[in-house]
Amino acid sequence: MSGWVCVAGLGPGAEALVTPEVSAALDQASDVVGYVPYVARVTPRPGLTLHPSDNRVELDRARAALDMAAAGRRVVVVSSGDPGVFAMASALFEAIEADPRHVGLDIRILPGITAMLAAAARAGAPLGHDFCAINLSDNLKPFAIVERRLRHAARADFAMAFYNPRSASRPHQFARVLEILREECGPDRLITFARAVSTPDESLRTVTLGEARPEMADMRTVVLLGNAQTRRVGRWVYSPRRAEDAV
Amino acid sequence: MSGWVCVAGLGPGAEALVTPEVSAALDQASDVVGYVPYVARVTPRPGLTLHPSDNRVELDRARAALDMAAAGRRVVVVSSGDPGVFAMASALFEAIEADPRHVGLDIRILPGITAMLAAAARAGAPLGHDFCAINLSDNLKPFAIVERRLRHAARADFAMAFYNPRSASRPHQFARVLEILREECGPDRLITFARAVSTPDESLRTVTLGEARPEMADMRTVVLLGNAQTRRVGRWVYSPRRAEDAV
């Protein structure tokens, strides 16, 4: 029997946002590999071995998944959201590049609902025009790159989505991000803090950049910044489809 | 009985990529509104009225959906992909802003798998680092904005996803986009043309910018450009998670 690896996106939290494709892969799996809270979302059953592991061991986890598949197991690597957005898909290919024995394995990446799109849907349509997605974690890149990307994105008048805005290990960095955004975009730009979207802990808050405080975000928050046209209508926030040549 | 509107993302094409949340909304709907090929993806049943309409009448369609919901109907506005990414959600809020009678209606936006993430999953993980999404259609924005965004995105070293790269009404514009990208990123940058992902017509092709030709894209194609680190491993294309301060 030949093994395989799927890297599957579980979406932001709600079962109703897991695609049938991902559910089918989980039904066929012999092994599920992933960060503890994501593996906890998979229903145990006879014949399925769960392999929860810590955060920040993405490469080890990818290697373990590849080794199991090479040994004939049917392995699902679970990610939150979409596996290709700041998640496990890149780590898997890094592991393959480092160990090309695995390049011929049966591998599939199964997309999921990524946090920024779930959050945007709850807020209205703040990403309804050109936008960018930036991972604010500086584990794997220097803050100078983050700053340069923020300034270019602001000058391009992109709406922006920020993943991993804040953690205990770098409490001051998100304050600096907000300062840069205020410099570039002014105090009136709308910003939405979307926490734990689609879970029982969900909360949403839209304020202006002038009102935004670092404490409004934690590691379960995705942050959405509007473009120059983004506005409120009733309880909603949205970016119109039309852009004027005035950025 | 009180009416409602859902703006629902059907994903890129395959049934296995439609979320259970969207399927449930369609099961409960009295009316489905949308562009002809998207409405054609909804299975007819007694009690469900389908309202297919042409492209480029998004505001009329949004107004019709709101009027029906105000009259007590249960309306699903269907979009391809995700409704918040260059799709119907912004048009709905534009219609509400123009006619605030509707602001109190029961409205939900239901996220879907957007084309760039389905395409990225098929290709590997080309959007595995910071990235942006740009709609190349100039129906609703001047090309000068597109050009400015391309240059800022390149200088920020974002990976990029391009929606609506090419149409019969503007055959030369995508050639100009490729020229700008070659100027900014050089000829060796990887670019993936992903057509009709998850449908029977799916095709995927990765070349360098130097090899890229406008004819490789049409209106069913989403185009993914790598960042400076994006590379091939076997048949896959991916962007590593780590970035160096050398953009």
XYZ file of C-alpha atoms in Angstrom:
494
model
C 0.000 0.000 0.000
C 1.449 3.359 -0.954
C 1.542 6.219 1.493
C 0.703 9.852 1.001
C 0.825 13.246 2.717
C -1.917 15.872 2.635
C -1.311 19.277 4.162
C -4.841 20.336 5.036
C -6.346 23.640 6.131
C -8.907 23.276 8.912
C -10.169 26.845 8.516
C -10.420 29.332 11.370
C -12.248 27.135 13.867
C -15.873 26.299 13.032
C -16.635 22.840 11.679
C -18.936 24.461 9.101
C -15.866 26.076 7.523
C -13.964 22.808 6.970
C -14.179 21.830 3.292
C -15.534 18.400 2.343
C -12.170 17.740 0.660
C -10.367 18.124 3.987
C -12.959 16.050 5.850
C -12.529 13.252 3.291
C -8.754 13.306 3.695
C -9.115 13.046 7.471
C -11.517 10.101 7.015
C -8.885 8.270 4.957
C -5.879 9.117 7.117
C -3.903 6.714 9.259
C -1.986 9.528 10.994
C -2.622 13.176 11.800
C 0.317 15.451 12.536
C 0.194 19.052 13.761
C 0.386 21.693 16.429
C -1.463 20.595 19.592
C -4.595 22.807 19.302
C -5.117 21.899 15.636
C -4.765 18.151 16.188
C -7.274 18.571 19.047
C -9.848 19.563 16.434
C -9.665 16.137 14.758
C -12.163 13.541 16.018
C -10.330 10.423 17.240
C -11.352 7.056 15.759
C -9.960 3.531 15.675
C -7.138 3.235 13.158
C -6.196 6.904 13.371
C -3.049 7.880 15.277
C -2.797 11.497 16.411
C 0.666 13.088 16.656
C 0.316 16.469 18.368
C 3.484 18.539 18.633
C 4.630 21.919 19.884
C 4.656 25.206 18.071
C 7.932 26.161 16.355
C 8.876 22.599 15.417
C 7.435 22.880 11.917
C 10.419 21.300 10.168
C 10.575 18.346 12.557
C 6.877 17.806 12.047
C 7.242 17.980 8.258
C 10.095 15.461 8.321
C 8.088 13.101 10.511
C 5.115 13.321 8.134
C 7.310 12.623 5.093
C 9.015 9.680 6.784
C 5.665 8.146 7.723
C 4.318 8.587 4.185
C 7.480 7.011 2.768
C 6.781 4.054 5.077
C 3.289 3.661 3.586
C 1.199 5.669 6.052
C -1.608 8.016 4.987
C -0.680 11.254 6.723
C -2.623 14.494 7.119
C -0.633 17.473 8.371
C -3.226 19.835 9.826
C -2.917 23.607 9.728
C -5.270 26.246 10.976
C -6.764 28.390 8.218
C -5.121 27.714 4.874
C -1.926 25.626 4.828
C -0.294 27.905 2.256
C -0.708 31.133 4.269
C 1.923 31.357 7.027
C 1.403 27.686 7.805
C 2.715 24.174 7.197
C 2.871 23.895 3.382
C 6.103 25.888 3.041
C 7.680 23.946 5.896
C 6.878 20.676 4.115
C 8.591 21.812 0.919
C 11.581 23.072 2.898
C 11.894 19.585 4.366
C 11.662 18.023 0.896
C 14.294 20.382 -0.477
C 16.605 19.362 2.361
C 15.963 15.655 1.739
C 15.129 15.082 -1.947
C 14.429 11.375 -1.358
C 10.886 12.541 -0.628
C 10.286 14.595 -3.762
C 8.457 11.772 -5.531
C 5.993 11.123 -2.709
C 2.243 11.485 -3.251
C 1.674 14.960 -1.807
C -1.404 17.165 -1.910
C -2.026 20.609 -0.419
C -5.705 21.078 0.499
C -6.745 24.725 0.801
C -8.794 26.085 3.690
C -10.531 29.269 4.777
C -7.699 31.495 5.960
C -8.210 33.733 8.995
C -8.147 37.049 7.126
C -10.981 36.000 4.825
C -13.114 34.666 7.674
C -12.475 37.889 9.586
C -13.182 40.074 6.562
C -16.486 38.272 6.032
C -17.536 38.942 9.619
C -16.540 42.613 9.337
C -18.131 43.156 5.935
C -15.705 43.470 3.031
C -12.626 45.407 4.171
C -10.428 43.406 1.746
C -12.804 44.083 -1.150
C -10.075 45.837 -3.120
C -6.368 45.104 -3.701
C -4.775 43.958 -0.447
C -1.756 42.331 1.110
C -1.133 39.845 3.900
C 1.836 40.300 6.227
C 3.035 37.980 8.967
C 4.150 40.227 11.844
C 6.033 37.470 13.603
C 9.739 38.236 13.506
C 10.796 34.670 14.279
C 11.810 34.177 10.686
C 12.479 37.674 9.401
C 14.063 40.869 10.704
C 11.721 43.705 11.662
C 13.395 45.912 9.017
C 11.642 43.825 6.364
C 8.312 44.191 8.136
C 8.740 47.959 8.274
C 9.707 48.231 4.597
C 6.707 46.134 3.577
C 4.335 48.204 5.706
C 5.535 51.453 4.124
C 5.332 50.138 0.558
C 1.901 48.637 1.216
C 0.641 51.934 2.631
C 2.014 53.916 -0.314
C 0.394 51.454 -2.708
C -2.873 52.001 -0.777
C -3.356 48.300 -0.213
C -5.795 47.150 2.411
C -3.743 44.956 4.739
C -4.184 41.840 6.828
C -1.758 41.141 9.667
C -1.178 37.632 11.011
C 0.489 36.936 14.365
C 0.345 40.594 15.410
C 1.460 40.177 18.973
C 2.988 37.706 21.377
C 4.359 37.705 24.888
C 7.902 37.397 23.533
C 7.701 40.642 21.540
C 5.170 42.938 23.221
C 6.553 46.207 21.846
C 6.723 45.371 18.187
C 3.030 45.710 17.388
C 3.049 49.172 19.023
C 5.773 50.104 16.529
C 3.683 48.676 13.678
C 0.766 50.886 14.686
C 3.064 53.929 14.822
C 4.338 53.255 11.311
C 0.800 52.813 10.025
C -0.313 56.071 11.658
C 2.622 57.878 10.045
C 1.784 56.490 6.626
C -2.027 56.390 6.703
C -3.074 59.048 9.231
C -5.244 58.654 12.334
C -8.625 58.195 10.607
C -7.914 54.948 8.763
C -10.184 52.089 9.913
C -8.635 49.044 11.573
C -10.459 45.880 12.639
C -9.282 43.517 15.372
C -10.855 40.115 14.766
C -10.228 37.533 17.453
C -10.941 33.795 17.262
C -13.360 34.223 14.363
C -15.971 31.468 14.031
C -15.247 30.082 17.511
C -17.225 30.655 20.755
C -14.528 33.193 21.743
C -15.084 35.348 18.660
C -14.914 39.105 19.088
C -14.707 41.905 16.537
C -13.828 45.528 17.059
C -13.310 48.287 14.506
C -11.661 51.551 15.511
C -9.573 54.227 13.825
C -5.786 54.037 13.763
C -5.824 56.984 16.165
C -7.821 54.908 18.642
C -5.964 51.620 18.081
C -3.926 50.227 20.987
C -1.504 47.292 20.913
C -3.517 45.545 23.644
C -6.426 45.144 21.215
C -4.514 42.272 19.570
C -3.164 38.964 20.825
C -1.941 35.824 19.054
C -5.521 34.719 18.316
C -6.226 38.008 16.532
C -5.988 38.807 12.851
C -5.876 42.546 12.182
C -7.371 44.137 9.063
C -6.464 47.654 7.975
C -8.623 49.401 5.408
C -7.389 51.355 2.409
C -8.006 55.089 1.929
C -11.562 54.407 0.694
C -12.612 51.924 3.383
C -15.706 53.100 5.222
C -18.471 52.072 7.569
C -22.066 51.434 6.590
C -24.188 50.545 9.609
C -22.286 47.911 11.591
C -20.250 46.911 8.538
C -16.837 47.931 7.237
C -16.127 47.683 3.522
C -13.794 48.789 0.739
C -15.533 49.929 -2.446
C -14.651 48.213 -5.697
C -13.738 51.459 -7.404
C -10.362 53.170 -6.847
C -9.497 56.704 -7.876
C -6.057 57.740 -9.048
C -5.275 59.718 -5.934
C -3.105 57.486 -3.792
C -41.320 35.489 8.149
C -38.205 37.634 8.098
C -35.937 37.655 5.102
C -32.177 37.571 4.896
C -29.277 37.873 2.475
C -26.155 35.717 2.462
C -23.301 36.524 0.127
C -21.706 33.125 -0.304
C -18.410 31.996 -1.803
C -18.720 28.849 -3.916
C -14.957 28.350 -4.108
C -13.042 27.888 -7.342
C -15.216 25.189 -8.893
C -15.100 21.762 -7.251
C -17.997 20.740 -5.032
C -15.479 19.380 -2.510
C -14.302 22.961 -1.934
C -17.747 24.362 -1.016
C -17.949 24.824 2.757
C -20.781 23.145 4.705
C -21.821 26.651 5.833
C -22.448 27.691 2.230
C -24.228 24.426 1.403
C -26.537 24.945 4.401
C -27.360 28.501 3.301
C -28.229 27.238 -0.190
C -30.445 24.534 1.355
C -32.382 27.203 3.253
C -32.613 29.764 0.444
C -35.749 30.761 -1.430
C -33.764 32.693 -4.061
C -30.284 32.507 -5.552
C -28.876 35.541 -7.326
C -25.615 35.793 -9.278
C -23.625 35.808 -12.466
C -24.848 33.116 -14.899
C -22.007 30.553 -14.530
C -22.095 30.740 -10.722
C -25.876 30.301 -10.486
C -25.474 27.337 -12.844
C -23.455 25.618 -10.090
C -26.497 25.585 -7.756
C -28.674 22.457 -7.927
C -32.291 23.412 -8.724
C -35.017 22.211 -6.366
C -38.693 22.964 -5.722
C -39.116 26.182 -3.760
C -35.852 27.670 -4.990
C -35.921 30.414 -7.619
C -32.710 31.009 -9.564
C -31.968 34.546 -10.805
C -28.959 34.406 -13.126
C -27.705 37.750 -14.420
C -24.956 39.138 -16.602
C -21.471 40.137 -15.603
C -20.930 43.837 -14.816
C -24.375 44.338 -13.271
C -23.163 43.769 -9.716
C -24.975 46.768 -8.244
C -28.300 45.877 -9.898
C -27.917 42.347 -8.601
C -27.136 43.578 -5.091
C -30.167 45.871 -5.097
C -32.412 43.050 -6.294
C -31.128 40.786 -3.514
C -31.702 43.450 -0.859
C -35.215 44.210 -2.141
C -36.134 40.535 -2.049
C -34.777 40.105 1.479
C -36.699 43.202 2.599
C -39.809 41.501 1.195
C -39.163 38.412 3.351
C -37.226 36.198 0.920
C -34.173 34.145 1.913
C -31.604 35.186 -0.635
C -28.147 33.786 -1.385
C -25.960 35.913 -3.622
C -23.404 33.506 -5.063
C -19.830 34.468 -5.883
C -17.048 32.374 -7.231
C -14.153 31.930 -4.800
C -14.539 34.154 -1.743
C -17.217 36.878 -1.833
C -14.896 39.407 -0.187
C -12.081 39.112 -2.759
C -12.934 41.048 -5.932
C -16.478 39.743 -5.767
C -20.028 40.529 -4.621
C -19.636 41.509 -0.948
C -18.349 45.024 -1.652
C -21.083 45.571 -4.251
C -23.702 44.637 -1.656
C -22.392 47.193 0.825
C -22.183 49.829 -1.901
C -25.868 49.205 -2.601
C -26.687 49.516 1.109
C -24.721 52.736 1.413
C -26.725 54.151 -1.510
C -30.012 53.044 0.049
C -29.709 52.957 3.848
C -33.237 51.536 4.248
C -31.508 48.170 3.953
C -28.821 48.656 6.608
C -30.819 46.815 9.274
C -31.412 43.691 7.184
C -30.168 40.283 8.309
C -26.967 40.001 6.256
C -24.175 37.445 6.398
C -21.035 37.092 4.333
C -19.965 33.447 4.015
C -16.295 33.000 3.121
C -15.097 30.623 0.430
C -11.861 29.255 -1.014
C -10.555 32.073 -3.164
C -8.858 31.288 -6.487
C -5.342 32.331 -5.449
C -5.304 29.944 -2.490
C -6.677 27.027 -4.515
C -4.077 27.767 -7.198
C -1.266 28.141 -4.670
C -2.192 24.778 -3.139
C -1.985 23.072 -6.537
C 1.367 24.723 -7.275
C 2.865 24.063 -3.840
C 3.185 27.095 -1.575
C 4.169 30.132 -3.685
C 2.231 32.440 -1.308
C 3.907 30.921 1.745
C 5.383 34.281 2.742
C 3.985 37.865 2.767
C 1.963 38.453 -0.392
C -0.536 40.725 -2.083
C -3.575 40.268 -4.293
C -4.193 42.672 -7.166
C -7.187 42.804 -9.487
C -5.799 43.612 -12.944
C -9.166 44.549 -14.353
C -9.212 48.260 -15.104
C -13.001 48.512 -15.253
C -13.036 50.188 -11.878
C -9.586 51.712 -11.566
C -7.109 53.481 -13.829
C -4.062 51.522 -14.960
C -1.802 54.083 -13.244
C -2.949 52.646 -9.897
C -2.208 49.110 -11.064
C 1.295 50.143 -12.122
C 2.031 51.939 -8.852
C 0.845 48.929 -6.857
C 2.946 46.525 -8.920
C 6.085 48.589 -8.365
C 5.530 48.982 -4.616
C 4.710 45.279 -4.270
C 7.880 44.315 -6.127
C 10.028 46.640 -4.032
C 8.446 45.199 -0.876
C 9.325 41.726 -2.240
C 5.761 40.495 -1.851
C 4.701 37.370 -3.656
C 1.732 38.438 -5.776
C -1.548 37.015 -6.988
C -3.262 38.579 -9.990
C -6.983 38.238 -10.588
C -8.631 38.961 -13.952
C -5.294 39.226 -15.739
C -6.603 39.415 -19.260
C -9.752 39.917 -21.279
C -10.695 40.465 -24.908
C -11.495 44.117 -24.184
C -7.955 44.915 -22.976
C -5.551 42.493 -24.646
C -2.438 44.677 -24.297
C -2.598 45.531 -20.627
C -1.339 42.217 -19.282
C 1.676 42.465 -21.634
C 2.456 45.795 -19.960
C 2.060 44.187 -16.513
C 4.619 41.535 -17.446
C 7.025 44.236 -18.702
C 6.748 46.136 -15.429
C 7.317 42.943 -13.443
C 10.389 42.065 -15.535
C 11.777 45.564 -14.930
C 11.244 45.273 -11.193
C 11.953 41.596 -10.528
C 14.270 40.496 -13.353
C 13.796 37.629 -15.832
C 14.389 34.708 -13.466
C 11.467 35.237 -11.093
C 8.996 32.313 -11.141
C 5.443 32.913 -12.326
C 2.597 30.381 -12.297
C -0.418 30.488 -14.584
C -3.234 28.537 -12.953
C -6.340 28.087 -15.062
C -9.731 26.822 -13.889
C -8.273 25.220 -10.779
C -10.299 22.317 -9.336
C -12.432 21.997 -12.515
C -12.059 19.473 -15.373
C -10.390 22.258 -17.403
C -7.624 22.794 -14.830
C -4.145 23.500 -16.118
C -1.048 24.769 -14.342
C 2.160 26.096 -15.829
C 5.164 27.638 -14.094
C 7.775 29.546 -16.106
C 10.196 32.394 -15.476
C 9.205 36.011 -16.059
C 11.595 35.949 -19.011
C 9.578 33.111 -20.549
C 6.129 34.440 -19.594
C 3.834 35.504 -22.453
C 0.513 37.358 -22.173
C -1.255 34.526 -24.015
C -0.560 32.208 -21.082
C -3.428 33.914 -19.198
C -7.111 34.387 -19.906
C -10.069 35.391 -17.725
C -10.206 31.933 -16.114
C -6.577 32.226 -15.014
C -5.179 33.407 -11.723
C -1.495 34.304 -11.943
C 0.927 33.839 -9.044
C 4.297 35.560 -8.962
C 6.912 34.372 -6.499
C 9.090 36.567 -4.309
C 12.873 36.715 -4.572
C 13.207 33.454 -2.588
C 10.556 31.422 -4.405
C 11.991 28.245 -5.873
C 11.172 24.874 -7.372
C 11.506 21.554 -5.626
C 10.547 18.685 -7.928
C 7.248 19.610 -9.583
C 6.423 22.077 -6.811
C 6.931 25.826 -6.394
C 7.213 27.293 -2.927
C 8.305 30.345 -0.949
C 10.359 29.600 2.170
C 9.135 30.884 5.498
C 12.365 32.709 6.221
C 13.175 36.123 4.691
C 16.555 37.802 4.709
C 17.031 41.541 4.968
C 18.191 41.902 1.379
C 15.181 43.145 -0.553
